[in-house]
Structures are given as C-alpha cells and as structure tokens.
JSON list of C-alpha atoms in Angstrom, two decimals:
[
{"chain": "A", "resi": 1, "resn": "MET", "atom": "CA", "xyz": [-0.14, -0.04, 0.04]},
{"chain": "A", "resi": 2, "resn": "VAL", "atom": "CA", "xyz": [1.09, 3.57, -0.61]},
{"chain": "A", "resi": 3, "resn": "GLN", "atom": "CA", "xyz": [1.20, 5.63, 2.20]},
{"chain": "A", "resi": 4, "resn": "LYS", "atom": "CA", "xyz": [-0.58, 8.94, 1.91]},
{"chain": "A", "resi": 5, "resn": "THR", "atom": "CA", "xyz": [1.20, 11.93, 2.97]},
{"chain": "A", "resi": 6, "resn": "ARG", "atom": "CA", "xyz": [-0.65, 13.99, 5.44]},
{"chain": "A", "resi": 7, "resn": "LYS", "atom": "CA", "xyz": [-0.92, 17.73, 4.59]},
{"chain": "A", "resi": 8, "resn": "PRO", "atom": "CA", "xyz": [0.00, 20.07, 7.41]},
{"chain": "A", "resi": 9, "resn": "PRO", "atom": "CA", "xyz": [-3.12, 21.48, 8.87]},
{"chain": "A", "resi": 10, "resn": "SER", "atom": "CA", "xyz": [-4.15, 24.89, 7.12]},
{"chain": "A", "resi": 11, "resn": "ALA", "atom": "CA", "xyz": [-4.29, 28.05, 8.83]},
{"chain": "A", "resi": 12, "resn": "ALA", "atom": "CA", "xyz": [-7.57, 28.93, 10.32]},
{"chain": "A", "resi": 13, "resn": "LYS", "atom": "CA", "xyz": [-9.42, 31.43, 8.15]},
{"chain": "A", "resi": 14, "resn": "GLY", "atom": "CA", "xyz": [-9.29, 34.90, 9.30]},
{"chain": "A", "resi": 15, "resn": "ASP", "atom": "CA", "xyz": [-6.18, 34.36, 11.51]},
{"chain": "A", "resi": 16, "resn": "ALA", "atom": "CA", "xyz": [-3.88, 37.37, 11.17]},
{"chain": "A", "resi": 17, "resn": "PRO", "atom": "CA", "xyz": [-0.28, 37.51, 11.96]},
{"chain": "A", "resi": 18, "resn": "VAL", "atom": "CA", "xyz": [0.36, 38.46, 15.75]},
{"chain": "A", "resi": 19, "resn": "ALA", "atom": "CA", "xyz": [1.99, 41.75, 15.92]},
{"chain": "A", "resi": 20, "resn": "PRO", "atom": "CA", "xyz": [5.12, 41.72, 18.21]},
{"chain": "A", "resi": 21, "resn": "LYS", "atom": "CA", "xyz": [4.20, 43.35, 21.49]},
{"chain": "A", "resi": 22, "resn": "ARG", "atom": "CA", "xyz": [5.68, 46.84, 22.24]},
{"chain": "A", "resi": 23, "resn": "ARG", "atom": "CA", "xyz": [7.79, 47.32, 25.25]},
{"chain": "A", "resi": 24, "resn": "GLY", "atom": "CA", "xyz": [7.43, 50.03, 27.56]},
{"chain": "A", "resi": 25, "resn": "ARG", "atom": "CA", "xyz": [4.51, 52.48, 28.11]},
{"chain": "A", "resi": 26, "resn": "PRO", "atom": "CA", "xyz": [3.77, 54.90, 25.31]},
{"chain": "A", "resi": 27, "resn": "ARG", "atom": "CA", "xyz": [3.54, 58.45, 26.10]},
{"chain": "A", "resi": 28, "resn": "ALA", "atom": "CA", "xyz": [0.02, 59.48, 26.60]},
{"chain": "A", "resi": 29, "resn": "TYR", "atom": "CA", "xyz": [0.56, 63.21, 27.29]},
{"chain": "A", "resi": 30, "resn": "GLN", "atom": "CA", "xyz": [2.01, 66.12, 25.70]},
{"chain": "A", "resi": 31, "resn": "PRO", "atom": "CA", "xyz": [4.98, 67.44, 27.95]},
{"chain": "A", "resi": 32, "resn": "GLU", "atom": "CA", "xyz": [4.35, 71.13, 27.38]},
{"chain": "A", "resi": 33, "resn": "VAL", "atom": "CA", "xyz": [0.72, 70.78, 27.88]},
{"chain": "A", "resi": 34, "resn": "ALA", "atom": "CA", "xyz": [1.21, 69.08, 31.10]},
{"chain": "A", "resi": 35, "resn": "LEU", "atom": "CA", "xyz": [3.88, 71.77, 31.94]},
{"chain": "A", "resi": 36, "resn": "GLY", "atom": "CA", "xyz": [1.40, 74.50, 31.19]},
{"chain": "A", "resi": 37, "resn": "LYS", "atom": "CA", "xyz": [-0.97, 72.86, 33.51]},
{"chain": "A", "resi": 38, "resn": "ALA", "atom": "CA", "xyz": [1.52, 72.71, 36.59]},
{"chain": "A", "resi": 39, "resn": "LEU", "atom": "CA", "xyz": [2.40, 76.57, 35.83]},
{"chain": "A", "resi": 40, "resn": "ASP", "atom": "CA", "xyz": [-1.05, 77.42, 36.25]},
{"chain": "A", "resi": 41, "resn": "LEU", "atom": "CA", "xyz": [-1.29, 75.54, 39.32]},
{"chain": "A", "resi": 42, "resn": "PHE", "atom": "CA", "xyz": [2.08, 76.95, 40.79]},
{"chain": "A", "resi": 43, "resn": "ARG", "atom": "CA", "xyz": [1.09, 80.65, 39.67]},
{"chain": "A", "resi": 44, "resn": "LYS", "atom": "CA", "xyz": [-2.36, 80.35, 41.60]},
{"chain": "A", "resi": 45, "resn": "GLY", "atom": "CA", "xyz": [-1.13, 78.59, 45.02]},
{"chain": "A", "resi": 46, "resn": "GLY", "atom": "CA", "xyz": [2.62, 78.96, 45.05]},
{"chain": "A", "resi": 47, "resn": "PHE", "atom": "CA", "xyz": [5.09, 76.12, 45.91]},
{"chain": "A", "resi": 48, "resn": "ALA", "atom": "CA", "xyz": [4.10, 74.94, 49.32]},
{"chain": "A", "resi": 49, "resn": "ALA", "atom": "CA", "xyz": [0.24, 75.06, 48.61]},
{"chain": "A", "resi": 50, "resn": "THR", "atom": "CA", "xyz": [0.37, 72.86, 45.58]},
{"chain": "A", "resi": 51, "resn": "SER", "atom": "CA", "xyz": [0.44, 69.16, 46.10]},
{"chain": "A", "resi": 52, "resn": "LEU", "atom": "CA", "xyz": [1.51, 66.39, 43.95]},
{"chain": "A", "resi": 53, "resn": "ASP", "atom": "CA", "xyz": [-1.78, 65.01, 43.94]},
{"chain": "A", "resi": 54, "resn": "ASP", "atom": "CA", "xyz": [-2.99, 68.59, 42.50]},
{"chain": "A", "resi": 55, "resn": "LEU", "atom": "CA", "xyz": [-0.10, 68.28, 39.90]},
{"chain": "A", "resi": 56, "resn": "SER", "atom": "CA", "xyz": [-1.36, 64.87, 38.95]},
{"chain": "A", "resi": 57, "resn": "ALA", "atom": "CA", "xyz": [-5.04, 65.49, 38.67]},
{"chain": "A", "resi": 58, "resn": "ALA", "atom": "CA", "xyz": [-4.26, 68.74, 36.68]},
{"chain": "A", "resi": 59, "resn": "THR", "atom": "CA", "xyz": [-1.83, 67.03, 34.25]},
{"chain": "A", "resi": 60, "resn": "GLY", "atom": "CA", "xyz": [-3.51, 63.67, 34.09]},
{"chain": "A", "resi": 61, "resn": "MET", "atom": "CA", "xyz": [-0.31, 61.98, 35.01]},
{"chain": "A", "resi": 62, "resn": "ASN", "atom": "CA", "xyz": [0.46, 59.69, 37.82]},
{"chain": "A", "resi": 63, "resn": "ARG", "atom": "CA", "xyz": [3.30, 60.59, 40.34]},
{"chain": "A", "resi": 64, "resn": "PRO", "atom": "CA", "xyz": [5.76, 57.86, 38.82]},
{"chain": "A", "resi": 65, "resn": "SER", "atom": "CA", "xyz": [4.93, 59.63, 35.24]},
{"chain": "A", "resi": 66, "resn": "LEU", "atom": "CA", "xyz": [5.51, 63.11, 36.63]},
{"chain": "A", "resi": 67, "resn": "TYR", "atom": "CA", "xyz": [8.76, 62.31, 38.00]},
{"chain": "A", "resi": 68, "resn": "GLY", "atom": "CA", "xyz": [9.94, 60.50, 34.92]},
{"chain": "A", "resi": 69, "resn": "ALA", "atom": "CA", "xyz": [8.95, 63.54, 32.69]},
{"chain": "A", "resi": 70, "resn": "PHE", "atom": "CA", "xyz": [9.85, 66.57, 35.20]},
{"chain": "A", "resi": 71, "resn": "GLY", "atom": "CA", "xyz": [11.90, 65.26, 38.31]},
{"chain": "A", "resi": 72, "resn": "ASP", "atom": "CA", "xyz": [10.41, 66.08, 41.77]},
{"chain": "A", "resi": 73, "resn": "LYS", "atom": "CA", "xyz": [8.19, 68.74, 42.73]},
{"chain": "A", "resi": 74, "resn": "ARG", "atom": "CA", "xyz": [10.91, 71.33, 43.10]},
{"chain": "A", "resi": 75, "resn": "GLU", "atom": "CA", "xyz": [12.35, 70.66, 39.79]},
{"chain": "A", "resi": 76, "resn": "LEU", "atom": "CA", "xyz": [8.81, 70.78, 38.10]},
{"chain": "A", "resi": 77, "resn": "TYR", "atom": "CA", "xyz": [8.48, 74.23, 39.83]},
{"chain": "A", "resi": 78, "resn": "ILE", "atom": "CA", "xyz": [11.63, 75.62, 38.50]},
{"chain": "A", "resi": 79, "resn": "LYS", "atom": "CA", "xyz": [10.55, 74.14, 34.91]},
{"chain": "A", "resi": 80, "resn": "SER", "atom": "CA", "xyz": [7.47, 75.73, 35.15]},
{"chain": "A", "resi": 81, "resn": "TYR", "atom": "CA", "xyz": [9.12, 79.21, 36.41]},
{"chain": "A", "resi": 82, "resn": "GLN", "atom": "CA", "xyz": [11.30, 78.99, 33.35]},
{"chain": "A", "resi": 83, "resn": "ARG", "atom": "CA", "xyz": [8.20, 78.43, 31.01]},
{"chain": "A", "resi": 84, "resn": "TYR", "atom": "CA", "xyz": [6.67, 81.38, 32.35]},
{"chain": "A", "resi": 85, "resn": "ARG", "atom": "CA", "xyz": [9.70, 83.64, 31.86]},
{"chain": "A", "resi": 86, "resn": "ALA", "atom": "CA", "xyz": [10.00, 82.28, 28.28]},
{"chain": "A", "resi": 87, "resn": "ASP", "atom": "CA", "xyz": [6.40, 82.95, 27.57]},
{"chain": "A", "resi": 88, "resn": "ALA", "atom": "CA", "xyz": [6.37, 86.62, 29.01]},
{"chain": "A", "resi": 89, "resn": "ARG", "atom": "CA", "xyz": [9.81, 87.19, 27.03]},
{"chain": "A", "resi": 90, "resn": "ALA", "atom": "CA", "xyz": [8.28, 86.18, 23.99]},
{"chain": "A", "resi": 91, "resn": "ALA", "atom": "CA", "xyz": [5.02, 88.42, 24.42]},
{"chain": "A", "resi": 92, "resn": "MET", "atom": "CA", "xyz": [7.27, 91.21, 24.98]},
{"chain": "A", "resi": 93, "resn": "ILE", "atom": "CA", "xyz": [10.64, 91.01, 23.32]},
{"chain": "A", "resi": 94, "resn": "ASP", "atom": "CA", "xyz": [9.32, 92.55, 19.72]},
{"chain": "A", "resi": 95, "resn": "ILE", "atom": "CA", "xyz": [7.97, 95.63, 21.65]},
{"chain": "A", "resi": 96, "resn": "PHE", "atom": "CA", "xyz": [11.03, 96.13, 23.57]},
{"chain": "A", "resi": 97, "resn": "ARG", "atom": "CA", "xyz": [13.17, 96.05, 19.99]},
{"chain": "A", "resi": 98, "resn": "GLU", "atom": "CA", "xyz": [11.01, 98.26, 18.12]},
{"chain": "A", "resi": 99, "resn": "GLN", "atom": "CA", "xyz": [12.01, 101.88, 17.01]},
{"chain": "A", "resi": 100, "resn": "SER", "atom": "CA", "xyz": [8.68, 103.37, 17.73]},
{"chain": "A", "resi": 101, "resn": "PRO", "atom": "CA", "xyz": [8.35, 106.41, 20.26]},
{"chain": "A", "resi": 102, "resn": "ILE", "atom": "CA", "xyz": [9.19, 105.65, 23.83]},
{"chain": "A", "resi": 103, "resn": "ARG", "atom": "CA", "xyz": [5.83, 106.32, 25.11]},
{"chain": "A", "resi": 104, "resn": "SER", "atom": "CA", "xyz": [3.88, 104.14, 22.64]},
{"chain": "A", "resi": 105, "resn": "ARG", "atom": "CA", "xyz": [6.35, 101.37, 23.52]},
{"chain": "A", "resi": 106, "resn": "LEU", "atom": "CA", "xyz": [6.01, 101.71, 27.17]},
{"chain": "A", "resi": 107, "resn": "GLU", "atom": "CA", "xyz": [2.15, 101.77, 26.92]},
{"chain": "A", "resi": 108, "resn": "ARG", "atom": "CA", "xyz": [2.38, 98.56, 24.97]},
{"chain": "A", "resi": 109, "resn": "ILE", "atom": "CA", "xyz": [4.72, 96.73, 27.39]},
{"chain": "A", "resi": 110, "resn": "TYR", "atom": "CA", "xyz": [2.59, 97.54, 30.25]},
{"chain": "A", "resi": 111, "resn": "ALA", "atom": "CA", "xyz": [-0.60, 96.42, 28.39]},
{"chain": "A", "resi": 112, "resn": "VAL", "atom": "CA", "xyz": [1.02, 93.03, 27.74]},
{"chain": "A", "resi": 113, "resn": "ALA", "atom": "CA", "xyz": [2.03, 92.65, 31.38]},
{"chain": "A", "resi": 114, "resn": "LEU", "atom": "CA", "xyz": [-1.53, 93.38, 32.50]},
{"chain": "A", "resi": 115, "resn": "ASP", "atom": "CA", "xyz": [-3.01, 90.96, 30.07]},
{"chain": "A", "resi": 116, "resn": "ILE", "atom": "CA", "xyz": [-0.57, 88.24, 31.82]},
{"chain": "A", "resi": 117, "resn": "TYR", "atom": "CA", "xyz": [-1.07, 89.32, 35.22]},
{"chain": "A", "resi": 118, "resn": "LEU", "atom": "CA", "xyz": [-5.07, 89.63, 35.15]},
{"chain": "A", "resi": 119, "resn": "SER", "atom": "CA", "xyz": [-5.43, 86.40, 33.38]},
{"chain": "A", "resi": 120, "resn": "GLY", "atom": "CA", "xyz": [-6.72, 83.29, 35.13]},
{"chain": "A", "resi": 121, "resn": "GLU", "atom": "CA", "xyz": [-9.81, 81.37, 35.16]},
{"chain": "A", "resi": 122, "resn": "SER", "atom": "CA", "xyz": [-10.46, 81.78, 38.84]},
{"chain": "A", "resi": 123, "resn": "GLY", "atom": "CA", "xyz": [-9.10, 85.23, 39.03]},
{"chain": "A", "resi": 124, "resn": "PRO", "atom": "CA", "xyz": [-5.97, 87.47, 38.46]},
{"chain": "A", "resi": 125, "resn": "ARG", "atom": "CA", "xyz": [-2.95, 85.44, 39.03]},
{"chain": "A", "resi": 126, "resn": "GLY", "atom": "CA", "xyz": [-0.32, 88.30, 38.98]},
{"chain": "A", "resi": 127, "resn": "CYS", "atom": "CA", "xyz": [3.35, 87.89, 38.15]},
{"chain": "A", "resi": 128, "resn": "PHE", "atom": "CA", "xyz": [5.07, 84.23, 39.08]},
{"chain": "A", "resi": 129, "resn": "THR", "atom": "CA", "xyz": [8.27, 86.01, 39.88]},
{"chain": "A", "resi": 130, "resn": "VAL", "atom": "CA", "xyz": [6.67, 88.40, 42.39]},
{"chain": "A", "resi": 131, "resn": "MET", "atom": "CA", "xyz": [3.89, 86.46, 44.00]},
{"chain": "A", "resi": 132, "resn": "THR", "atom": "CA", "xyz": [5.76, 83.22, 44.51]},
{"chain": "A", "resi": 133, "resn": "ALA", "atom": "CA", "xyz": [9.38, 82.78, 43.07]},
{"chain": "A", "resi": 134, "resn": "ALA", "atom": "CA", "xyz": [10.51, 85.75, 45.32]},
{"chain": "A", "resi": 135, "resn": "SER", "atom": "CA", "xyz": [9.40, 83.86, 48.42]},
{"chain": "A", "resi": 136, "resn": "GLU", "atom": "CA", "xyz": [11.18, 80.61, 47.34]},
{"chain": "A", "resi": 137, "resn": "ALA", "atom": "CA", "xyz": [14.28, 82.62, 46.56]},
{"chain": "A", "resi": 138, "resn": "VAL", "atom": "CA", "xyz": [14.77, 83.04, 50.19]},
{"chain": "A", "resi": 139, "resn": "ALA", "atom": "CA", "xyz": [15.83, 79.66, 50.88]},
{"chain": "A", "resi": 140, "resn": "ASP", "atom": "CA", "xyz": [16.75, 78.08, 47.26]},
{"chain": "A", "resi": 141, "resn": "PRO", "atom": "CA", "xyz": [19.98, 79.45, 45.87]},
{"chain": "A", "resi": 142, "resn": "GLU", "atom": "CA", "xyz": [18.97, 78.21, 42.35]},
{"chain": "A", "resi": 143, "resn": "ILE", "atom": "CA", "xyz": [15.34, 79.80, 42.33]},
{"chain": "A", "resi": 144, "resn": "ARG", "atom": "CA", "xyz": [17.14, 83.08, 43.81]},
{"chain": "A", "resi": 145, "resn": "ALA", "atom": "CA", "xyz": [19.53, 83.19, 40.82]},
{"chain": "A", "resi": 146, "resn": "LEU", "atom": "CA", "xyz": [16.47, 82.67, 38.37]},
{"chain": "A", "resi": 147, "resn": "VAL", "atom": "CA", "xyz": [14.93, 85.62, 40.09]},
{"chain": "A", "resi": 148, "resn": "LEU", "atom": "CA", "xyz": [17.74, 87.83, 40.02]},
{"chain": "A", "resi": 149, "resn": "GLU", "atom": "CA", "xyz": [18.45, 86.97, 36.51]},
{"chain": "A", "resi": 150, "resn": "GLY", "atom": "CA", "xyz": [14.92, 88.10, 35.41]},
{"chain": "A", "resi": 151, "resn": "LEU", "atom": "CA", "xyz": [15.21, 91.31, 37.45]},
{"chain": "A", "resi": 152, "resn": "VAL", "atom": "CA", "xyz": [18.36, 92.18, 35.70]},
{"chain": "A", "resi": 153, "resn": "GLU", "atom": "CA", "xyz": [17.04, 91.19, 32.40]},
{"chain": "A", "resi": 154, "resn": "LEU", "atom": "CA", "xyz": [14.12, 93.41, 32.74]},
{"chain": "A", "resi": 155, "resn": "ASP", "atom": "CA", "xyz": [15.99, 96.24, 33.84]},
{"chain": "A", "resi": 156, "resn": "LYS", "atom": "CA", "xyz": [18.45, 96.06, 30.98]},
{"chain": "A", "resi": 157, "resn": "ALA", "atom": "CA", "xyz": [15.45, 95.91, 28.16]},
{"chain": "A", "resi": 158, "resn": "PHE", "atom": "CA", "xyz": [14.11, 98.90, 29.59]},
{"chain": "A", "resi": 159, "resn": "ALA", "atom": "CA", "xyz": [17.26, 100.71, 29.87]},
{"chain": "A", "resi": 160, "resn": "ALA", "atom": "CA", "xyz": [17.97, 99.95, 26.20]},
{"chain": "A", "resi": 161, "resn": "CYS", "atom": "CA", "xyz": [14.38, 101.66, 25.45]},
{"chain": "A", "resi": 162, "resn": "PHE", "atom": "CA", "xyz": [15.31, 104.91, 27.39]},
{"chain": "A", "resi": 163, "resn": "ARG", "atom": "CA", "xyz": [18.79, 104.97, 25.99]},
{"chain": "A", "resi": 164, "resn": "LEU", "atom": "CA", "xyz": [17.34, 104.70, 22.51]},
{"chain": "A", "resi": 165, "resn": "ALA", "atom": "CA", "xyz": [14.95, 107.44, 23.32]},
{"chain": "A", "resi": 166, "resn": "ARG", "atom": "CA", "xyz": [17.56, 109.59, 24.58]},
{"chain": "A", "resi": 167, "resn": "GLU", "atom": "CA", "xyz": [19.58, 109.30, 21.44]},
{"chain": "A", "resi": 168, "resn": "LYS", "atom": "CA", "xyz": [16.65, 110.35, 19.45]},
{"chain": "A", "resi": 169, "resn": "GLY", "atom": "CA", "xyz": [16.00, 113.35, 21.40]},
{"chain": "A", "resi": 170, "resn": "GLU", "atom": "CA", "xyz": [12.81, 111.98, 23.28]},
{"chain": "A", "resi": 171, "resn": "LEU", "atom": "CA", "xyz": [14.51, 112.69, 26.48]},
{"chain": "A", "resi": 172, "resn": "PRO", "atom": "CA", "xyz": [17.15, 115.09, 27.72]},
{"chain": "A", "resi": 173, "resn": "ALA", "atom": "CA", "xyz": [20.78, 114.44, 27.32]},
{"chain": "A", "resi": 174, "resn": "SER", "atom": "CA", "xyz": [21.14, 114.60, 31.28]},
{"chain": "A", "resi": 175, "resn": "THR", "atom": "CA", "xyz": [18.63, 111.33, 31.32]},
{"chain": "A", "resi": 176, "resn": "ASP", "atom": "CA", "xyz": [19.91, 108.40, 33.23]},
{"chain": "A", "resi": 177, "resn": "PRO", "atom": "CA", "xyz": [18.42, 105.31, 31.54]},
{"chain": "A", "resi": 178, "resn": "ALA", "atom": "CA", "xyz": [19.44, 102.72, 34.21]},
{"chain": "A", "resi": 179, "resn": "VAL", "atom": "CA", "xyz": [17.27, 104.88, 36.78]},
{"chain": "A", "resi": 180, "resn": "LEU", "atom": "CA", "xyz": [14.24, 105.02, 34.91]},
{"chain": "A", "resi": 181, "resn": "ALA", "atom": "CA", "xyz": [14.69, 101.39, 33.98]},
{"chain": "A", "resi": 182, "resn": "GLN", "atom": "CA", "xyz": [14.34, 100.64, 37.70]},
{"chain": "A", "resi": 183, "resn": "LEU", "atom": "CA", "xyz": [11.29, 102.86, 38.09]},
{"chain": "A", "resi": 184, "resn": "ALA", "atom": "CA", "xyz": [9.89, 101.09, 35.20]},
{"chain": "A", "resi": 185, "resn": "SER", "atom": "CA", "xyz": [10.50, 97.80, 36.46]},
{"chain": "A", "resi": 186, "resn": "ALA", "atom": "CA", "xyz": [9.18, 98.71, 39.82]},
{"chain": "A", "resi": 187, "resn": "THR", "atom": "CA", "xyz": [6.00, 99.67, 38.04]},
{"chain": "A", "resi": 188, "resn": "VAL", "atom": "CA", "xyz": [5.67, 96.23, 36.40]},
{"chain": "A", "resi": 189, "resn": "HIS", "atom": "CA", "xyz": [6.08, 94.80, 39.87]},
{"chain": "A", "resi": 190, "resn": "THR", "atom": "CA", "xyz": [3.54, 96.98, 41.74]},
{"chain": "A", "resi": 191, "resn": "ILE", "atom": "CA", "xyz": [0.71, 96.40, 38.94]},
{"chain": "A", "resi": 192, "resn": "ALA", "atom": "CA", "xyz": [1.45, 92.67, 39.38]},
{"chain": "A", "resi": 193, "resn": "ILE", "atom": "CA", "xyz": [0.77, 92.87, 43.17]},
{"chain": "A", "resi": 194, "resn": "ARG", "atom": "CA", "xyz": [-2.27, 94.89, 42.65]},
{"chain": "A", "resi": 195, "resn": "ALA", "atom": "CA", "xyz": [-3.62, 92.98, 39.94]},
{"chain": "A", "resi": 196, "resn": "ARG", "atom": "CA", "xyz": [-3.42, 89.74, 42.16]},
{"chain": "A", "resi": 197, "resn": "ALA", "atom": "CA", "xyz": [-5.30, 91.79, 44.73]},
{"chain": "A", "resi": 198, "resn": "ARG", "atom": "CA", "xyz": [-7.93, 92.32, 42.29]},
{"chain": "A", "resi": 199, "resn": "VAL", "atom": "CA", "xyz": [-7.56, 95.98, 41.60]},
{"chain": "A", "resi": 200, "resn": "PRO", "atom": "CA", "xyz": [-9.33, 97.03, 38.47]},
{"chain": "A", "resi": 201, "resn": "ARG", "atom": "CA", "xyz": [-7.66, 97.24, 35.34]},
{"chain": "A", "resi": 202, "resn": "LYS", "atom": "CA", "xyz": [-8.80, 100.91, 34.79]},
{"chain": "A", "resi": 203, "resn": "GLU", "atom": "CA", "xyz": [-6.92, 101.76, 38.22]},
{"chain": "A", "resi": 204, "resn": "LEU", "atom": "CA", "xyz": [-3.80, 99.87, 36.97]},
{"chain": "A", "resi": 205, "resn": "GLU", "atom": "CA", "xyz": [-3.78, 101.67, 33.69]},
{"chain": "A", "resi": 206, "resn": "ALA", "atom": "CA", "xyz": [-4.20, 105.14, 35.63]},
{"chain": "A", "resi": 207, "resn": "ILE", "atom": "CA", "xyz": [-1.08, 103.85, 37.55]},
{"chain": "A", "resi": 208, "resn": "VAL", "atom": "CA", "xyz": [0.77, 103.01, 34.42]},
{"chain": "A", "resi": 209, "resn": "LYS", "atom": "CA", "xyz": [-0.14, 106.38, 32.61]},
{"chain": "A", "resi": 210, "resn": "GLY", "atom": "CA", "xyz": [0.96, 108.34, 35.73]},
{"chain": "A", "resi": 211, "resn": "THR", "atom": "CA", "xyz": [4.36, 106.73, 35.84]},
{"chain": "A", "resi": 212, "resn": "ILE", "atom": "CA", "xyz": [4.94, 107.14, 32.18]},
{"chain": "A", "resi": 213, "resn": "ASP", "atom": "CA", "xyz": [4.13, 110.75, 32.79]},
{"chain": "A", "resi": 214, "resn": "VAL", "atom": "CA", "xyz": [6.53, 110.98, 35.22]},
{"chain": "A", "resi": 215, "resn": "MET", "atom": "CA", "xyz": [9.47, 109.19, 33.49]},
{"chain": "A", "resi": 216, "resn": "LEU", "atom": "CA", "xyz": [9.04, 111.13, 30.46]},
{"chain": "A", "resi": 217, "resn": "ARG", "atom": "CA", "xyz": [8.66, 114.51, 31.70]},
{"chain": "A", "resi": 218, "resn": "GLY", "atom": "CA", "xyz": [12.26, 115.27, 31.47]}
]
C-alpha cells in the first residue's frame, strides 16, 4: 500500500499574524501641555500649597510619570517658572526691540504685562516672579539666581528703551537710562501685586499712565 502523505493543517481562516508586543508604556501626554497645567497651579497657589496630588490631577499624569518627565516637585516648579519667563519674554521682546516712540512702547509693554497678570480662570494670578518665586528665593539658591536674572534682564531691556529715546532726542541728554529702567521695572512689579489683589484694570492703567508721565517729563 502506498502511504498517503498527510498535509499540514491549514491556518484557520481569518487568522492574522500577531504583531510583536511593544515594550514600555507609550507617552499618553504632551509634555508642554502638562507643563502649562503645572504652571497654572503654581501661579495660583505657589509652591507649598500645590501638592503632588494637585499636579497629578491637573496634568492627568500619575506620580511616577511626573517624576519621569519632570523630576520631583521642586524641579517641576523650576521648569514651570522657566516656562513662565520664556512665555513673558516672547510676548514682549518684539515691543522692546521696536524703534517706535518711547511712550508708545511703554504703553504697549505695560498693556501686555496687565494681560498676563490679570489672566486666570478663577481670578487674576499676578506675576510668578513677584507672587511666588521671590518667596522661594529666600531659601533656594537656584530659584534666587533665576529671580535675580529675571530682574536684571527686565532692567536692561527698559534701559535700552530709554537709551534709544535719549539718542533720538525724546529725552534730555542728562537722562539716566538705568534709573528710569528701575522705576519702570518697579511699576511692573507693583501692578502685578495689585492685579493679584483684584484692583480693577482701569485703576492699574491709571498707575501706568501716571508713571509714564513722570518718567518722560524730563
């Protein structure tokens, strides 16, 4: 007898090749979006009052994911502050660099600052530097260095504006750009504090106008 060869069993219909399993957990978040959520919380409540549970709920990330993406709470705070600084710089840098009349530039710079300080779904959040980072700077050298860097950067930007205005004859030759720059920066800080205290925008704009009048009076 001739022995019939047995055919191998055919694959069941509809079976598809099994894709290899992917190792690791894919990122289910967008780092910049998550950092923005953290920034919102820190601006509202500061460092101490913002818990990891708060940050986890706001970002949609559990604690291990937060640590993996941003480090511990302090590191996330610093990254949030750096993000705030970068956003504020981007909003104002073109105005600081313009060649337009000094009064117009100052008015626009302060208008942008008020937009930033008065923003917030639950009320004005003020300035990250003034409202929270300055407090943390007392005990944290790295945060203190960031705060001082920001203050110096703002002073220099204003000084460049006043120096150009002096060169164009908008201000007297005796004008000291550095002194006016410190006054301009101080006004930024006071409207940030008052904005957080919910002083109406019209009152803040009146402060700005009065300060500009004084600075440009010559």
